[in-house]
Amino acid sequence: MLALARPTPRLPNQYYPDDENVRQYVSAQIRQLSPDRSSRAAMGKTSMRQNISYSVEPIDKSIRRSASTVTGKSTPNAASPTEPDDPTSTTSGATAKPRALQRSNTDVGPRRQSSPEKPDITEEWEMRHGYDEQYNSTKYLEHLSSTFFMYYTDKRHETGGKPRQEDPNHNASQWRMRDRLKTVSAALIMCLNIGVDPPDVVKTNPTAKLECWIDPTPTIGTNSKTMEQIGKKLQEQYEGLSIRVRYKQYLDPSVEETQKFCKSLRRNAKDERILFHYNGHGVPMPTPSGEIWVFNRNYTQYIPVSLYDLQIWLGAPSLYVFDCSNAGNIIANFDRFVEKHEEEDAEARKKDPNLQFPAHGDNIQLAACGKTESLPTNPNLPADLFTCCLTTPIDISLRFFLLNNPLPCKLNLKDVARIPGRLAERRSPLGELNWIFTAITDTIAWNLLPRATFKKLFRQDLMVAALFRNFLLSERIMRANGCHPMSVPSLPETHNHPLWQAWDLTIEMVLAQLPAMIAAEDGGPPYEYVHSEFFTDQLTAFEVYLAQGAPNQEAPDQLPIVLQVLLSQVHRLRALILLSRFLDMGAWAVNLALTIGIFPYVLKLLQSAAFELKPVMIFIWARILAVDGACQADLIKDNGYQYFLTMLNPSAQLPVPNQSEHRAMSAFIIAMFCRGFSQGQTVCLSPELIETCISHFQDAENPLLRQWSCLCISMLWADFPEAKWVGIRCQAHQKLCDMAADPVPEVRAAALHALNNFLGIPDLTTQVVHYEECVASMIMGMTKDGNSMVRRELLVLFSTYVKRYQNKFLVAAFEQLIEEKEFLVESEDKQNWNPQHGSLSRRSSQPGSDDEDNMQRVSKGSIQRTMWMHILILSIDPHPEVAQDARLIVDYLHEALLASPLGLKAQPLMNDIVRLSRRAATSKPPVASRQPSATPNGRRTPMSGSPAPPALPRNESYLSAGMRRTASIATAMMQLPFVGSAKQSQPPQTMPANQNHLGGPKRSRVPEEWSRPPDVYDLESKPKAYIKAKCPKPRGFQKHDPSSAPVLPLKSGFFDWSIEYFGEPQMRPNEPDEPGSDDYNKKLWRRSRNEKVLNCTQPLKGVAGASPWDVPAGFFNNGSQPVKMSFHQFEDHLAIADDHDSICIWDWTNHTRLCRFSNGNPPGSRISEARFINEDDSALLLTGSSDGVVKIFRNYESDKDIELVSAFRALTNLVPSNKSSGLVLDWQQGQGRLLVAGDVRYIRVWNAATEICINNITARSSCPITSLTHDAVEGSTLIAGYGDGTIRVFDQRIRPQEAMVRVWRKHNQFITDVHMQRGGVRELVSGCRDGEVKLWDLRWKDEVRTIRAVDTTGTGAAAARGAALRGLTVHEHAPVFAAGTSTHSLNLFNMNGTPLNVLNPTIPSPYAVTHFLQSHRHTPMASAAFHPHRMVLAGGAVGSGWSNVWRCRGVEGVEEKI
């Protein structure tokens, strides 16, 4: 956020750090909002679906308006970008003066005298560089305060593109009824013996009489007819449940008949289920041992039938219904006889293992009452109340309600039977009752039963589901009449569920309208039935559940009701929308919906032509396939896949604004339909589909559509040559290669996935080879991609190509080994160069003496050779997963090389390379702290740009004892010294005494080291007990087992990882953005904390510019020499990088070390930069190394949880220079850009959102860039300091070749630092080795002020060995900077050049016996850093691991408050 400049009284020309200065600073009331907010990142995670712009960062209108300030279009003294050398020169003869510079009240330095070269400085105040408009713009400030961007926090950074590890015991298709059974036959046994009561039954008078709603009271000669009517009625009632079952009535059967028809049923049913319904109202009650009764042939005796025999006759699976008194005895004894059967079968199987026995265990039983309970005898109820509940639930429910209604009612039992309609007509009153009853009973079972039990009883068999659905009603009604129905498997109590009240209300609403309906039926006035609001109310309840966010992933009570609503066209659209919201909650919700039985409904709806259902159907199917992809065979039925092919076409219209997202879902569905399903590939194959996907490549607004269009093509032509030829005719492979420059990493990886599946046409003709070589050559540049997921996908393609053209790669690898050996011999000869003879002392054994060295390089210039070199480079990639994959390819190819006919010649080459590399490593001089990462004379080796590796262990080689797999060949390859420093590799050059390194005469009285980096001669500190720290790995990193042989091609997990997107919530905010969540509350707390820090520290800037900084605030031992320091803006974290490769994170307020880890630098390189990013929320730590590698770490403050987020090589081809600066970088939080430079001829701009290099700005100098900074307001201007003392200003909005808009040549020596403040008046400060510090304004040709920060006025050798500027650090908001010297001091000044104080860091003496603190004034300063907001400074010296922290005097109280 930009600061608000306030008018203040004039200040005197000179200031000194006394009390008067403090009062004047405080009276100025400088209240500026933090300018650092212009570089803040968003509090929420950026996701691909939210990122709708994928071009280079757009330029804000305000930036465009103020561009003239930088480019010089409206300022007379501005630079001309067309000038090739000195952009400060003007084309006109007269130079107009710019308007007077108005200084802000945070600048307290002396006023400069007016001169003809610069305008007069008035006493008015103004922001530097012309940024007043932005700082005073309310709209701009509000935009900055409300806009946050977070980088490297997407899912691809959290997972690395690796799919989640699925539970091996989890079956995605477990919702499917693999063992689906159906009831095919039913035996309806009616033992009524009408007219004769059983001996053990005492009936009341009056008593219940009705059997199947028929009065069986005998009349003369009608017993047999009545019995037949009852049997026929029972069959009709069961047919209402399931008409496909073969029913057979057995009226008063004998024991022989029972045995016969039971065996016949099992024989005909085979392995399907049999229904055995037993009505024992005319026979004795079951015995305590569970025996049931039938008759003899003459009906003179009751004959018991043992359960043991019945189980033998019927077998399993069977469904038993027992409607008789004391039915609980049967349930209690049934399993005992099953166990007895199983024991007998087991004994018999021991004697003869080949014997086959019928099953006995899969049985389901329903009983009307308990062991000692008799059936109800209420005359208003039927005698077979239990059977009526199971077969006619609506009729018995109406009767039960009417009998138990406490309110007066004009209806009688006969009127209830006159409710109009049929059960199958859902829009009729009777059909609606049946529909609601089904929804209620399903919901009760869903809420109370375990999922496995619900699936078995309510989804496996239609007959079982219907009976158990009605059994829930029987439990309610029978319990109200003194009976407790029983079942196996047993169910929990359901009679008191709250939904029964909803059922009573539904019946009451129907009965309330029944008189009017009866009157209309009898000829009265017409009456229109008012339908129930039950489903509308339940959908509203479901919507409330969704609004609450499904806490703890609890299943919604209304899910079965939503399923029933899909049957109604009236509520279907609303139900589908709510269902889609539920499925969006994740895979658990999809599994619940599939378990409840939604799949047949949504499959059937694909045949619907309803236009309004298409978007929601696409969404639902995308969620289903994301969880269970095994629905391909279902989609091919009735051409269901055509539904999505049609929607994928750009000409198809959808009734939603985000049509591209639904087309992306359609592409995903087609991709899943084709994945590994040859039938799906065949029916989808058409040029129209491929051309449709290609047309979506141009959709710049939706990367998800581009990604899945690529993956759709990938799945279409995977292992399908016909589809590949269709793609070739459509030029799909070329279009996919063009996607290598897509700004979204997921799209680039998807394109590589499709190109990988393109390889492998079986008929390897010349034309096919040409196509595949074109693909390989066009994507070769993606090895420099900044995203590790893309590079891993590229290696998968490389591995496929290597496997396909293995013989050619063997030749390329063999010739590379020959060149490797030649290079090592040449390097060794150069080291043995004899200056007396002026020539290299060649060895007697030349590398070209063998036949293999003299042969023509057949692979030179081939695509295989180029790819092999890229694979070797990727084998030392900074990201461990990328490097490991590349090493697997190298291992595989080297093993194949040794096993090939070339193996006899390859093995000696490998041994020679190992021998030469060891000898070179042991003969190397000590490594300096800074080394240019390049080969001598600019020669590039296969690993050019990589640091020099250490010597190989003695027990490792290319070949040893049959190729031991405990040592990776690729690792050995990585450790070979392909690259050395220029100083070590080049022959020594003799120069005249009066010539310097640049070939010119030496400057008098100027030390030579002033033209070089400050630490070029610093030796690496060697503490006595330095322990190498642990190197963090990416999340989920799995190290390859060295005992397992590498297998090609590599397996890609990108497609599975991409599928997860559709299994994650998309309709609701992420967890950190969800109000009330823990992450959201933490975010709010951090934001409040940040505001407090800003509000407390901004008023202190005036005090800081006039007070000494000498209050000790911390003193701790880092363990090794610090070279870079960085404070977190808001956390009490201080990151210190040492001169090895370790980083320590300190809590500087408590003086405790939080974490120590290794950056993983290869030998010869070091950490050159350390920055915090995303500091407004959960910060990440960014590090840069001198080998051009940038790494980003998460959870950097925890030794246990720290993880590598990203690692890539930001700079390659570093140029050797005697003024080497390694890698320098600057981070633009507001724009999400990383600026990197160093020993190269360009400034590279990386976009953090796209993770690709978006700009290569020409450096316009052969000297290395030593420092970078940028303006935090607009972010388009960057400033670079150079090793020759020049400072150049670049505008990123201009073409890279013309981006330089100004150059200052006022410094004469090596620029140590250049920095533009993020706050204050945005001073631009630079410092060079000779001790001069200059302040600049982008609008001026000359400096604003020059300050002598280091005393270098000595003469002769004293000056050369004496004081020099080692480093410069500037406070981001306060007008203060500190200059580190080579004489162990930190000199602090304000921006007017007024000295504040001098600090001498104290370190424990290495010679002292005790820990007495002494000052070592002979050791130079190694590093220093200001806190971005608080008035705190840290510093450390060379050769010491101790660091000091100081505060500004006069701010202690405020610091304690913070």
Short mmCIF file of N, CA and C in Angstrom, two decimals, residues 632-734:
data_model
loop_
_atom_site.label_atom_id
_atom_site.label_comp_id
_atom_site.label_asym_id
_atom_site.label_seq_id
_atom_site.Cartn_x
_atom_site.Cartn_y
_atom_site.Cartn_z
N GLN A 632 -17.73 -46.98 -17.72
CA GLN A 632 -17.67 -46.85 -19.18
C GLN A 632 -18.69 -47.73 -19.87
N ALA A 633 -18.83 -48.97 -19.39
CA ALA A 633 -19.80 -49.87 -20.02
C ALA A 633 -21.22 -49.36 -19.87
N ASP A 634 -21.49 -48.64 -18.78
CA ASP A 634 -22.83 -48.09 -18.59
C ASP A 634 -23.10 -46.95 -19.57
N LEU A 635 -22.06 -46.15 -19.86
CA LEU A 635 -22.25 -45.02 -20.77
C LEU A 635 -22.44 -45.46 -22.22
N ILE A 636 -21.88 -46.60 -22.54
CA ILE A 636 -22.01 -47.05 -23.93
C ILE A 636 -23.39 -47.62 -24.20
N LYS A 637 -24.11 -47.96 -23.13
CA LYS A 637 -25.48 -48.42 -23.31
C LYS A 637 -26.36 -47.25 -23.73
N ASP A 638 -27.19 -47.48 -24.67
CA ASP A 638 -28.13 -46.46 -25.16
C ASP A 638 -27.42 -45.18 -25.60
N ASN A 639 -26.11 -45.31 -25.95
CA ASN A 639 -25.33 -44.17 -26.45
C ASN A 639 -25.34 -42.99 -25.49
N GLY A 640 -25.20 -43.28 -24.22
CA GLY A 640 -25.18 -42.21 -23.22
C GLY A 640 -24.02 -41.25 -23.39
N TYR A 641 -22.90 -41.71 -23.94
CA TYR A 641 -21.73 -40.85 -24.12
C TYR A 641 -22.00 -39.72 -25.12
N GLN A 642 -22.97 -39.93 -26.03
CA GLN A 642 -23.29 -38.89 -27.00
C GLN A 642 -23.79 -37.62 -26.33
N TYR A 643 -24.35 -37.76 -25.16
CA TYR A 643 -24.82 -36.60 -24.39
C TYR A 643 -23.69 -35.61 -24.17
N PHE A 644 -22.50 -36.13 -23.88
CA PHE A 644 -21.36 -35.28 -23.56
C PHE A 644 -20.57 -34.88 -24.80
N LEU A 645 -20.55 -35.74 -25.80
CA LEU A 645 -19.93 -35.35 -27.07
C LEU A 645 -20.63 -34.14 -27.67
N THR A 646 -21.94 -34.13 -27.57
CA THR A 646 -22.69 -32.99 -28.09
C THR A 646 -22.38 -31.72 -27.32
N MET A 647 -22.29 -31.83 -25.99
CA MET A 647 -22.03 -30.65 -25.18
C MET A 647 -20.60 -30.14 -25.34
N LEU A 648 -19.69 -31.00 -25.76
CA LEU A 648 -18.29 -30.58 -25.95
C LEU A 648 -18.15 -29.69 -27.17
N ASN A 649 -19.04 -29.81 -28.11
CA ASN A 649 -18.96 -29.02 -29.33
C ASN A 649 -19.18 -27.54 -29.02
N PRO A 650 -18.33 -26.66 -29.57
CA PRO A 650 -18.49 -25.22 -29.26
C PRO A 650 -19.82 -24.65 -29.72
N SER A 651 -20.45 -25.28 -30.71
CA SER A 651 -21.73 -24.75 -31.19
C SER A 651 -22.89 -25.08 -30.27
N ALA A 652 -22.70 -26.03 -29.36
CA ALA A 652 -23.78 -26.39 -28.43
C ALA A 652 -23.94 -25.30 -27.38
N GLN A 653 -25.17 -24.95 -27.11
CA GLN A 653 -25.46 -23.90 -26.15
C GLN A 653 -25.96 -24.50 -24.84
N LEU A 654 -25.58 -23.87 -23.75
CA LEU A 654 -26.00 -24.30 -22.43
C LEU A 654 -26.64 -23.12 -21.71
N PRO A 655 -27.64 -23.38 -20.87
CA PRO A 655 -28.33 -22.29 -20.17
C PRO A 655 -27.57 -21.80 -18.94
N VAL A 656 -26.27 -21.65 -19.06
CA VAL A 656 -25.45 -21.18 -17.95
C VAL A 656 -24.41 -20.22 -18.51
N PRO A 657 -23.92 -19.27 -17.70
CA PRO A 657 -22.91 -18.33 -18.22
C PRO A 657 -21.54 -18.96 -18.39
N ASN A 658 -21.17 -19.89 -17.54
CA ASN A 658 -19.83 -20.50 -17.60
C ASN A 658 -19.85 -21.76 -18.46
N GLN A 659 -20.09 -21.57 -19.73
CA GLN A 659 -20.20 -22.72 -20.62
C GLN A 659 -18.88 -23.44 -20.78
N SER A 660 -17.77 -22.71 -20.75
CA SER A 660 -16.47 -23.35 -20.96
C SER A 660 -16.14 -24.33 -19.85
N GLU A 661 -16.57 -24.04 -18.62
CA GLU A 661 -16.31 -24.97 -17.53
C GLU A 661 -17.08 -26.28 -17.73
N HIS A 662 -18.30 -26.18 -18.22
CA HIS A 662 -19.08 -27.40 -18.46
C HIS A 662 -18.53 -28.16 -19.67
N ARG A 663 -17.96 -27.45 -20.62
CA ARG A 663 -17.31 -28.16 -21.71
C ARG A 663 -16.04 -28.85 -21.22
N ALA A 664 -15.36 -28.24 -20.27
CA ALA A 664 -14.21 -28.91 -19.67
C ALA A 664 -14.63 -30.18 -18.96
N MET A 665 -15.78 -30.13 -18.27
CA MET A 665 -16.29 -31.34 -17.62
C MET A 665 -16.65 -32.39 -18.67
N SER A 666 -17.23 -31.95 -19.78
CA SER A 666 -17.56 -32.91 -20.83
C SER A 666 -16.30 -33.54 -21.40
N ALA A 667 -15.26 -32.75 -21.58
CA ALA A 667 -13.99 -33.31 -22.06
C ALA A 667 -13.43 -34.31 -21.05
N PHE A 668 -13.58 -34.00 -19.78
CA PHE A 668 -13.13 -34.94 -18.75
C PHE A 668 -13.92 -36.23 -18.81
N ILE A 669 -15.23 -36.14 -18.99
CA ILE A 669 -16.06 -37.35 -19.04
C ILE A 669 -15.69 -38.20 -20.25
N ILE A 670 -15.46 -37.57 -21.40
CA ILE A 670 -15.07 -38.34 -22.59
C ILE A 670 -13.69 -38.96 -22.39
N ALA A 671 -12.78 -38.22 -21.74
CA ALA A 671 -11.45 -38.79 -21.47
C ALA A 671 -11.55 -40.00 -20.56
N MET A 672 -12.38 -39.92 -19.53
CA MET A 672 -12.56 -41.07 -18.65
C MET A 672 -13.26 -42.21 -19.37
N PHE A 673 -14.15 -41.88 -20.30
CA PHE A 673 -14.86 -42.90 -21.06
C PHE A 673 -13.90 -43.67 -21.97
N CYS A 674 -12.89 -42.98 -22.50
CA CYS A 674 -11.92 -43.61 -23.40
C CYS A 674 -10.75 -44.26 -22.67
N ARG A 675 -10.55 -43.93 -21.41
CA ARG A 675 -9.36 -44.39 -20.70
C ARG A 675 -9.38 -45.91 -20.54
N GLY A 676 -8.45 -46.57 -21.22
CA GLY A 676 -8.32 -48.01 -21.10
C GLY A 676 -9.53 -48.78 -21.55
N PHE A 677 -10.39 -48.17 -22.36
CA PHE A 677 -11.64 -48.81 -22.79
C PHE A 677 -11.67 -48.73 -24.31
N SER A 678 -11.28 -49.81 -24.95
CA SER A 678 -11.15 -49.79 -26.41
C SER A 678 -12.49 -49.53 -27.09
N GLN A 679 -13.58 -50.05 -26.53
CA GLN A 679 -14.88 -49.79 -27.13
C GLN A 679 -15.22 -48.30 -27.09
N GLY A 680 -14.88 -47.66 -25.98
CA GLY A 680 -15.12 -46.22 -25.89
C GLY A 680 -14.28 -45.44 -26.88
N GLN A 681 -13.00 -45.83 -27.05
CA GLN A 681 -12.16 -45.16 -28.04
C GLN A 681 -12.72 -45.32 -29.45
N THR A 682 -13.22 -46.49 -29.74
CA THR A 682 -13.72 -46.77 -31.10
C THR A 682 -14.95 -45.94 -31.41
N VAL A 683 -15.90 -45.89 -30.48
CA VAL A 683 -17.14 -45.16 -30.77
C VAL A 683 -16.92 -43.65 -30.75
N CYS A 684 -15.88 -43.17 -30.06
CA CYS A 684 -15.62 -41.73 -30.00
C CYS A 684 -14.72 -41.25 -31.13
N LEU A 685 -14.03 -42.17 -31.80
CA LEU A 685 -13.05 -41.78 -32.81
C LEU A 685 -13.74 -41.08 -33.98
N SER A 686 -13.36 -39.84 -34.16
CA SER A 686 -13.85 -39.07 -35.29
C SER A 686 -12.99 -37.82 -35.41
N PRO A 687 -12.77 -37.35 -36.62
CA PRO A 687 -12.02 -36.08 -36.77
C PRO A 687 -12.71 -34.92 -36.07
N GLU A 688 -14.03 -34.98 -35.98
CA GLU A 688 -14.76 -33.88 -35.34
C GLU A 688 -14.39 -33.73 -33.88
N LEU A 689 -14.23 -34.85 -33.17
CA LEU A 689 -13.87 -34.77 -31.75
C LEU A 689 -12.48 -34.17 -31.58
N ILE A 690 -11.52 -34.61 -32.37
CA ILE A 690 -10.16 -34.08 -32.25
C ILE A 690 -10.13 -32.60 -32.63
N GLU A 691 -10.82 -32.23 -33.70
CA GLU A 691 -10.85 -30.83 -34.10
C GLU A 691 -11.56 -29.98 -33.05
N THR A 692 -12.57 -30.53 -32.41
CA THR A 692 -13.24 -29.80 -31.34
C THR A 692 -12.29 -29.53 -30.19
N CYS A 693 -11.54 -30.54 -29.80
CA CYS A 693 -10.56 -30.35 -28.71
C CYS A 693 -9.49 -29.35 -29.11
N ILE A 694 -9.05 -29.40 -30.36
CA ILE A 694 -8.03 -28.46 -30.82
C ILE A 694 -8.58 -27.03 -30.78
N SER A 695 -9.84 -26.88 -31.16
CA SER A 695 -10.43 -25.54 -31.13
C SER A 695 -10.47 -24.97 -29.72
N HIS A 696 -10.59 -25.84 -28.73
CA HIS A 696 -10.61 -25.37 -27.35
C HIS A 696 -9.23 -24.96 -26.85
N PHE A 697 -8.18 -25.30 -27.58
CA PHE A 697 -6.84 -24.84 -27.19
C PHE A 697 -6.75 -23.32 -27.21
N GLN A 698 -7.61 -22.68 -27.99
CA GLN A 698 -7.55 -21.22 -28.13
C GLN A 698 -8.39 -20.51 -27.08
N ASP A 699 -9.03 -21.25 -26.19
CA ASP A 699 -9.84 -20.63 -25.14
C ASP A 699 -8.91 -20.10 -24.05
N ALA A 700 -8.64 -18.80 -24.14
CA ALA A 700 -7.70 -18.20 -23.20
C ALA A 700 -8.29 -17.96 -21.82
N GLU A 701 -9.61 -18.07 -21.70
CA GLU A 701 -10.26 -17.74 -20.44
C GLU A 701 -10.31 -18.92 -19.47
N ASN A 702 -10.25 -20.11 -19.98
CA ASN A 702 -10.44 -21.28 -19.10
C ASN A 702 -9.32 -22.29 -19.32
N PRO A 703 -8.34 -22.33 -18.46
CA PRO A 703 -7.25 -23.31 -18.62
C PRO A 703 -7.72 -24.74 -18.36
N LEU A 704 -8.79 -24.89 -17.56
CA LEU A 704 -9.29 -26.24 -17.31
C LEU A 704 -9.78 -26.88 -18.60
N LEU A 705 -10.40 -26.10 -19.46
CA LEU A 705 -10.86 -26.62 -20.75
C LEU A 705 -9.68 -26.97 -21.63
N ARG A 706 -8.65 -26.15 -21.62
CA ARG A 706 -7.46 -26.46 -22.43
C ARG A 706 -6.78 -27.73 -21.90
N GLN A 707 -6.70 -27.83 -20.59
CA GLN A 707 -6.05 -29.00 -20.00
C GLN A 707 -6.78 -30.29 -20.37
N TRP A 708 -8.09 -30.31 -20.21
CA TRP A 708 -8.82 -31.55 -20.45
C TRP A 708 -9.07 -31.80 -21.92
N SER A 709 -8.96 -30.78 -22.75
CA SER A 709 -8.96 -31.03 -24.18
C SER A 709 -7.71 -31.79 -24.59
N CYS A 710 -6.58 -31.42 -23.99
CA CYS A 710 -5.34 -32.17 -24.24
C CYS A 710 -5.45 -33.60 -23.73
N LEU A 711 -5.97 -33.75 -22.52
CA LEU A 711 -6.06 -35.09 -21.95
C LEU A 711 -7.11 -35.94 -22.65
N CYS A 712 -8.14 -35.30 -23.19
CA CYS A 712 -9.13 -36.05 -23.95
C CYS A 712 -8.49 -36.66 -25.20
N ILE A 713 -7.69 -35.87 -25.90
CA ILE A 713 -6.96 -36.41 -27.05
C ILE A 713 -5.99 -37.48 -26.61
N SER A 714 -5.34 -37.26 -25.46
CA SER A 714 -4.37 -38.24 -24.94
C SER A 714 -5.02 -39.59 -24.71
N MET A 715 -6.20 -39.60 -24.07
CA MET A 715 -6.87 -40.86 -23.81
C MET A 715 -7.48 -41.47 -25.07
N LEU A 716 -7.82 -40.61 -26.03
CA LEU A 716 -8.43 -41.13 -27.25
C LEU A 716 -7.43 -41.93 -28.07
N TRP A 717 -6.18 -41.44 -28.18
CA TRP A 717 -5.23 -42.15 -29.04
C TRP A 717 -4.21 -42.97 -28.27
N ALA A 718 -4.41 -43.15 -26.96
CA ALA A 718 -3.51 -44.02 -26.19
C ALA A 718 -3.68 -45.47 -26.66
N ASP A 719 -2.60 -46.06 -27.14
CA ASP A 719 -2.61 -47.45 -27.63
C ASP A 719 -3.68 -47.67 -28.70
N PHE A 720 -3.93 -46.65 -29.50
CA PHE A 720 -4.96 -46.73 -30.53
C PHE A 720 -4.40 -46.08 -31.80
N PRO A 721 -3.67 -46.85 -32.63
CA PRO A 721 -2.99 -46.26 -33.80
C PRO A 721 -3.94 -45.55 -34.75
N GLU A 722 -5.15 -46.07 -34.94
CA GLU A 722 -6.07 -45.42 -35.86
C GLU A 722 -6.36 -43.98 -35.43
N ALA A 723 -6.53 -43.79 -34.11
CA ALA A 723 -6.79 -42.44 -33.62
C ALA A 723 -5.57 -41.55 -33.81
N LYS A 724 -4.37 -42.09 -33.69
CA LYS A 724 -3.16 -41.28 -33.89
C LYS A 724 -3.07 -40.79 -35.33
N TRP A 725 -3.44 -41.65 -36.30
CA TRP A 725 -3.40 -41.22 -37.70
C TRP A 725 -4.46 -40.16 -37.96
N VAL A 726 -5.62 -40.30 -37.33
CA VAL A 726 -6.62 -39.24 -37.45
C VAL A 726 -6.08 -37.94 -36.86
N GLY A 727 -5.38 -38.03 -35.74
CA GLY A 727 -4.79 -36.84 -35.14
C GLY A 727 -3.72 -36.24 -36.02
N ILE A 728 -2.94 -37.06 -36.70
CA ILE A 728 -1.92 -36.54 -37.60
C ILE A 728 -2.56 -35.77 -38.74
N ARG A 729 -3.64 -36.31 -39.29
CA ARG A 729 -4.31 -35.61 -40.37
C ARG A 729 -4.92 -34.29 -39.91
N CYS A 730 -5.27 -34.23 -38.63
CA CYS A 730 -5.78 -32.98 -38.06
C CYS A 730 -4.67 -32.08 -37.52
N GLN A 731 -3.40 -32.53 -37.64
CA GLN A 731 -2.23 -31.80 -37.12
C GLN A 731 -2.34 -31.58 -35.61
N ALA A 732 -2.91 -32.56 -34.92
CA ALA A 732 -3.08 -32.43 -33.47
C ALA A 732 -1.74 -32.43 -32.76
N HIS A 733 -0.76 -33.22 -33.25
CA HIS A 733 0.53 -33.29 -32.57
C HIS A 733 1.25 -31.95 -32.64
N GLN A 734 1.11 -31.23 -33.75
CA GLN A 734 1.75 -29.92 -33.84
C GLN A 734 1.06 -28.90 -32.94
#
